[in-house]
mmCIF file of C-alpha atoms in Angstrom:
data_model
loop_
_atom_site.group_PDB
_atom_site.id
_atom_site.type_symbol
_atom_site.label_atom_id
_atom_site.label_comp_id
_atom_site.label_asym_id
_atom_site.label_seq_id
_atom_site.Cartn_x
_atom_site.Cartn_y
_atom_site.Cartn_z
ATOM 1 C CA UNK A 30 0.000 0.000 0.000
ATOM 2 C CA UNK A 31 1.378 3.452 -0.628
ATOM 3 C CA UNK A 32 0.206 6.619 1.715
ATOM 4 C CA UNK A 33 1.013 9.690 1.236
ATOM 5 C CA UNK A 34 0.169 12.693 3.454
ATOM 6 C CA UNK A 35 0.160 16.902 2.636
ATOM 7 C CA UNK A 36 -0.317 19.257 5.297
ATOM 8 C CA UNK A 37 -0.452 22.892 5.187
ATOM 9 C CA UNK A 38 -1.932 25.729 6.011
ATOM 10 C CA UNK A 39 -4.610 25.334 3.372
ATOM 11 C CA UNK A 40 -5.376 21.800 3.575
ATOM 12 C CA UNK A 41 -5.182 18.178 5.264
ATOM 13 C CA UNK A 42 -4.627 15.085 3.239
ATOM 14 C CA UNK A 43 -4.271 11.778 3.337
ATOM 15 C CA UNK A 44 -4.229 9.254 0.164
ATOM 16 C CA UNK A 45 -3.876 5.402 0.828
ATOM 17 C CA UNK A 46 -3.675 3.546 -2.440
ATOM 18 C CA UNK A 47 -3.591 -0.195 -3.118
ATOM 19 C CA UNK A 48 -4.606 -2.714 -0.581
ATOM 20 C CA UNK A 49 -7.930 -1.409 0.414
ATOM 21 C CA UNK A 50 -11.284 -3.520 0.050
ATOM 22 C CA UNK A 51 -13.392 -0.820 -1.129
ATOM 23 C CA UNK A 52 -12.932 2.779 -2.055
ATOM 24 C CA UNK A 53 -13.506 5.635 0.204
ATOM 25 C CA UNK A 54 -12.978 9.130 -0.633
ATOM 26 C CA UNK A 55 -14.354 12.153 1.101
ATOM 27 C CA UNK A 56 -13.068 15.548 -0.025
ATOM 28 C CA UNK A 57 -15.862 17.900 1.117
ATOM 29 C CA UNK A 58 -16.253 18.637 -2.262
ATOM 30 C CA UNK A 59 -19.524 16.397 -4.130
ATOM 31 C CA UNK A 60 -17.848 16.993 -7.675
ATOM 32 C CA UNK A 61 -14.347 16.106 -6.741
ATOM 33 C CA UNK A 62 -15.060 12.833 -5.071
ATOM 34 C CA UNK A 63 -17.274 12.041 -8.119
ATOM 35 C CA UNK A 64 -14.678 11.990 -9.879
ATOM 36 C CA UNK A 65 -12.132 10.369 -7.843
ATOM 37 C CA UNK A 66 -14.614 7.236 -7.642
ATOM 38 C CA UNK A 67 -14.493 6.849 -11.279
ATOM 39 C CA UNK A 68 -11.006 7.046 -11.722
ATOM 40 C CA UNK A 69 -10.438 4.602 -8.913
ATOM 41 C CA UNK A 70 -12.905 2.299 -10.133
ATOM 42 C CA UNK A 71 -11.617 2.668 -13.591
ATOM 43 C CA UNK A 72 -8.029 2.214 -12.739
ATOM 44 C CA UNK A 73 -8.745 -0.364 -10.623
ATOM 45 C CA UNK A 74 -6.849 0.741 -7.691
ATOM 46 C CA UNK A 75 -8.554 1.638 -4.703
ATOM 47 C CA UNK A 76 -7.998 4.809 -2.691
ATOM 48 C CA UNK A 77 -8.710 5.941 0.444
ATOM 49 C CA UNK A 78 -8.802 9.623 0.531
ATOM 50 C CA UNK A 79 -9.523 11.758 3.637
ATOM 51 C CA UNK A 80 -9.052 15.572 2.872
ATOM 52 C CA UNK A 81 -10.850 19.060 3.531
ATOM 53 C CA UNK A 82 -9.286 22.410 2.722
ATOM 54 C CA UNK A 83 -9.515 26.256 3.121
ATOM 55 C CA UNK A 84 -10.853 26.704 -0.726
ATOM 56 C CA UNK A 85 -12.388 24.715 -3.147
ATOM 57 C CA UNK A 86 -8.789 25.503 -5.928
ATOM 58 C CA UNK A 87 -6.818 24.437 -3.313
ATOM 59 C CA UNK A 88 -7.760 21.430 -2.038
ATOM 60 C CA UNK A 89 -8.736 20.302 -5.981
ATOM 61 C CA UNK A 90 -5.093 21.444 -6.565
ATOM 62 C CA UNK A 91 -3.315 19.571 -3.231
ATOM 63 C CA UNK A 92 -5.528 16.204 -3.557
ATOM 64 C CA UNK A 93 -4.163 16.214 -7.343
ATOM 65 C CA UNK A 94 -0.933 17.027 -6.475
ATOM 66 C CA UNK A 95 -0.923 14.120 -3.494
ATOM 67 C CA UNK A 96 -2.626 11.691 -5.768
ATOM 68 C CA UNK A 97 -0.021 12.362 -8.613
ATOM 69 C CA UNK A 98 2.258 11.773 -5.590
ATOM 70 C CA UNK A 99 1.141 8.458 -5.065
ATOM 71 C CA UNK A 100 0.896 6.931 -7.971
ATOM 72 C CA UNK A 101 4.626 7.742 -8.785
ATOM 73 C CA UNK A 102 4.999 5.351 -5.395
ATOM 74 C CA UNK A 103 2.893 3.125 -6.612
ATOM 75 C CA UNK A 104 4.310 2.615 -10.205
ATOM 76 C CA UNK A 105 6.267 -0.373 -10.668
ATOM 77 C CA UNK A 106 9.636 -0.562 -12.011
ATOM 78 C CA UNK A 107 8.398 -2.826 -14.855
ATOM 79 C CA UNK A 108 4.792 -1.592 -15.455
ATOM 80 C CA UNK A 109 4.035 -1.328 -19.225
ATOM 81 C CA UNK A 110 3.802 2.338 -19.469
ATOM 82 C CA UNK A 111 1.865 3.596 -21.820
ATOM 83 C CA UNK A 112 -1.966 3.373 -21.650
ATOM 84 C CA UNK A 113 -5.159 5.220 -23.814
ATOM 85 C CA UNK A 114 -8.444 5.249 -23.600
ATOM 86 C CA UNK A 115 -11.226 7.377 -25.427
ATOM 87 C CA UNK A 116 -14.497 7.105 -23.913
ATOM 88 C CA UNK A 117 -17.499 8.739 -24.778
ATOM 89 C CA UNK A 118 -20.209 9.819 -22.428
ATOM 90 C CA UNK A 119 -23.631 11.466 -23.998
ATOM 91 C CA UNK A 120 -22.564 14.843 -25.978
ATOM 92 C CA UNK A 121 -18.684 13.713 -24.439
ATOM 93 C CA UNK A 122 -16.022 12.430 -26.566
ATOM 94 C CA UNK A 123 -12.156 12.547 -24.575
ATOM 95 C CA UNK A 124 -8.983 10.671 -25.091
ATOM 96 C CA UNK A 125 -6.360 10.258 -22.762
ATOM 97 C CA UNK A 126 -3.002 8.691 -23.368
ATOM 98 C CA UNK A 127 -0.323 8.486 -20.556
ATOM 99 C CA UNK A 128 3.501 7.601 -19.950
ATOM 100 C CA UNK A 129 4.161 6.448 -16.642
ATOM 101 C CA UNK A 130 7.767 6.750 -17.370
ATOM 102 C CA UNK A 131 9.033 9.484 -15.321
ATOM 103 C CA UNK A 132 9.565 12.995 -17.212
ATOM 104 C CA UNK A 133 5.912 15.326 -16.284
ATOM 105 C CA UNK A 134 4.142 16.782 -19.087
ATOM 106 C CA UNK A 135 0.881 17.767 -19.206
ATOM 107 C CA UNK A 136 -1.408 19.020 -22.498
ATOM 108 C CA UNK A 137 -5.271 19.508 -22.218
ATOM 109 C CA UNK A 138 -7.041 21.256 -21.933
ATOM 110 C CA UNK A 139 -10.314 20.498 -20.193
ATOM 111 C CA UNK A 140 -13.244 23.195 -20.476
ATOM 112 C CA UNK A 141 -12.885 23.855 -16.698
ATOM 113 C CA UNK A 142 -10.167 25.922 -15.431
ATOM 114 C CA UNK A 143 -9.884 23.750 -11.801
ATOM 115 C CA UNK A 144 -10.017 20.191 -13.732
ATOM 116 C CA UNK A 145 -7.630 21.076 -16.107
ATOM 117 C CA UNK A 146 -5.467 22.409 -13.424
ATOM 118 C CA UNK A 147 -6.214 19.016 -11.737
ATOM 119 C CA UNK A 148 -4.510 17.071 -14.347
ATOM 120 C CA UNK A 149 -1.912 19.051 -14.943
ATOM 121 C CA UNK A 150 -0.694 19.154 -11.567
ATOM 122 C CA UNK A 151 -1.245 15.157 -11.139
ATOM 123 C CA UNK A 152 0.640 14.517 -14.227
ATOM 124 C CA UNK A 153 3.445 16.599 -13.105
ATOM 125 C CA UNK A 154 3.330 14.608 -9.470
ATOM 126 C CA UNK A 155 2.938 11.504 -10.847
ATOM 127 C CA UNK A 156 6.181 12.313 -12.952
ATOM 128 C CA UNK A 157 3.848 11.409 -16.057
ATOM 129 C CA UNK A 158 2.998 12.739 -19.714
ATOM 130 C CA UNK A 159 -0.704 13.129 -19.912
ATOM 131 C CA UNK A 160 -2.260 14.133 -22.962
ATOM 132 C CA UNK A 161 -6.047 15.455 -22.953
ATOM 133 C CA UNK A 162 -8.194 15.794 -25.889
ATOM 134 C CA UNK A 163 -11.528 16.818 -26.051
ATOM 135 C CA UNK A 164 -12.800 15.059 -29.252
ATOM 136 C CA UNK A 165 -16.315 16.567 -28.755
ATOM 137 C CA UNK A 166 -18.676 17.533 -26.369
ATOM 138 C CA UNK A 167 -20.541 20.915 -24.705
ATOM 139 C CA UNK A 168 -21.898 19.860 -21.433
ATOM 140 C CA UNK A 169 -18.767 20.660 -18.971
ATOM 141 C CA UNK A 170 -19.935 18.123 -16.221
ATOM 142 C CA UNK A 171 -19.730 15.286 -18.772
ATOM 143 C CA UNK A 172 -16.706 16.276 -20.820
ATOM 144 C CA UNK A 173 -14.168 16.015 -17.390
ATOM 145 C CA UNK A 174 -16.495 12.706 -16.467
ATOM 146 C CA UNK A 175 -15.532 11.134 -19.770
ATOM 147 C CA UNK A 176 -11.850 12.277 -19.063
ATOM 148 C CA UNK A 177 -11.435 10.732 -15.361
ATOM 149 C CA UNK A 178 -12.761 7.575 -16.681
ATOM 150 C CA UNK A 179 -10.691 7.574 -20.045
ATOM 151 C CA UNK A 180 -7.282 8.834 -17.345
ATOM 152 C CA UNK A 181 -8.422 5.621 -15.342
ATOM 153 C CA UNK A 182 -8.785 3.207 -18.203
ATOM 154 C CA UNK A 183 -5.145 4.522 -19.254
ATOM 155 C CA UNK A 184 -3.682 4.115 -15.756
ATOM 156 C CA UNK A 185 -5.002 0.793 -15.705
ATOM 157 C CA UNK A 186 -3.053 -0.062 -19.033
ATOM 158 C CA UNK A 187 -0.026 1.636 -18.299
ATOM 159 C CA UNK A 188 0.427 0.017 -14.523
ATOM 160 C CA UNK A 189 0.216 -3.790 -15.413
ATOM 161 C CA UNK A 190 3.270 -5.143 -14.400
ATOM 162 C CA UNK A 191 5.531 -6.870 -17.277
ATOM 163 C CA UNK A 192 8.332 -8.231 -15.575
ATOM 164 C CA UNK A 193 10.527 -6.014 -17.674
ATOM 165 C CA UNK A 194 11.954 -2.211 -18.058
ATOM 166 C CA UNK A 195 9.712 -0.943 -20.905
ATOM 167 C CA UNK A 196 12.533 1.428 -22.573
ATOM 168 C CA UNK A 197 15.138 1.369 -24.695
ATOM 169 C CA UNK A 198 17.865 3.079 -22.047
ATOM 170 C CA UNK A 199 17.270 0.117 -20.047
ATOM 171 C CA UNK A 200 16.789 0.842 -16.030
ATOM 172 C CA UNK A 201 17.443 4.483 -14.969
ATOM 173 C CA UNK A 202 19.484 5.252 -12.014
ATOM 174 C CA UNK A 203 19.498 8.788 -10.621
ATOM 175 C CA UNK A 204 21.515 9.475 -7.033
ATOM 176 C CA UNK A 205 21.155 13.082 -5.739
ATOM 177 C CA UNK A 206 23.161 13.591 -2.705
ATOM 178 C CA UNK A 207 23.271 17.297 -0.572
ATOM 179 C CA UNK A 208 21.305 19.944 -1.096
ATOM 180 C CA UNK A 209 20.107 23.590 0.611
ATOM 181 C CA UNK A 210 20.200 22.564 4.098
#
């Protein structure tokens, strides 16, 4: 199981991913832990997500940022990699298409301003490159639905373990040593 916890002033989280029975996420906000079910559920990796924050931008921002967090934890060594999924939901159309392979990029973007600043700061946490695209669609609500489920059909793709590095350099070994003190 990997847990990761962010304090600050602003907000209190804790993310447990992995070994849970069932998911439970409570955010104080209704549309955030919509959407955190469905990528769970999607992904196939449970979470357990306690968190509640001075403003609704930053505690979408710091459970992103955890999550992101987390799943860089919880990424094997020899996972696959890549994953993409388009799924369509009503007037909806969005594909997503990630690399779990360690260098953070992040292109959308989604039609809402906290959402899109959602993935983007999950991608660059989960040291991923997440592509958005909004193929079609008008209704907001059901445009970054399609796009949690499409990011959790892609994370499950990209996380199944192979039993091998999936690159051509081979493992990557990076040792940083000192630093401001």
């Amino acid at each position: 199981m990997t847990v990761v916890t962010r304090e600050s002033k602003e907000t209190q989280i804790r993310i447990a991913l992995g070994e849970t029975s069932a998911s439970v996420i409570e955010t104080t906000e209704p549309f955030l832990d919509h959407m955190l079910v469905a990528l769970s559920k999607y992904a196939g990796v449970h979470f357990d997500i306690q968190a509640k924050g001075d403003l609704r931008h930053h505690l979408i921002e710091d459970v992103a940022i955890a999550l992101g967090a987390a799943f860089a934890a919880h990424t094997p060594a020899t996972c696959a990699r890549y994953g993409e999924r388009t799924v369509p939901m009503d007037d909806a159309l969005v594909q997503v298409v990630i690399d779990m392979g360690g260098r953070p990029y992040y292109r959308g973007p989604l039609p809402s301003g906290l959402y899109d600043h959602f993935m983007r700061s999950f991608a660059d946490n989960a040291k991923a490159t997440l592509h958005v695209r909004v193929l079609r669609g008008t209704d907001k609500h059901h445009i970054v639905e399609a796009a949690f489920k499409a990011l959790g059909f892609a994370l499950r793709e990209a996380l199944v373990e192979t039993g091998a590095v999936f690159s051509t350099k081979g493992s990557v070994k990076l040792d940083v040593q000192g630093g401001a003190s």
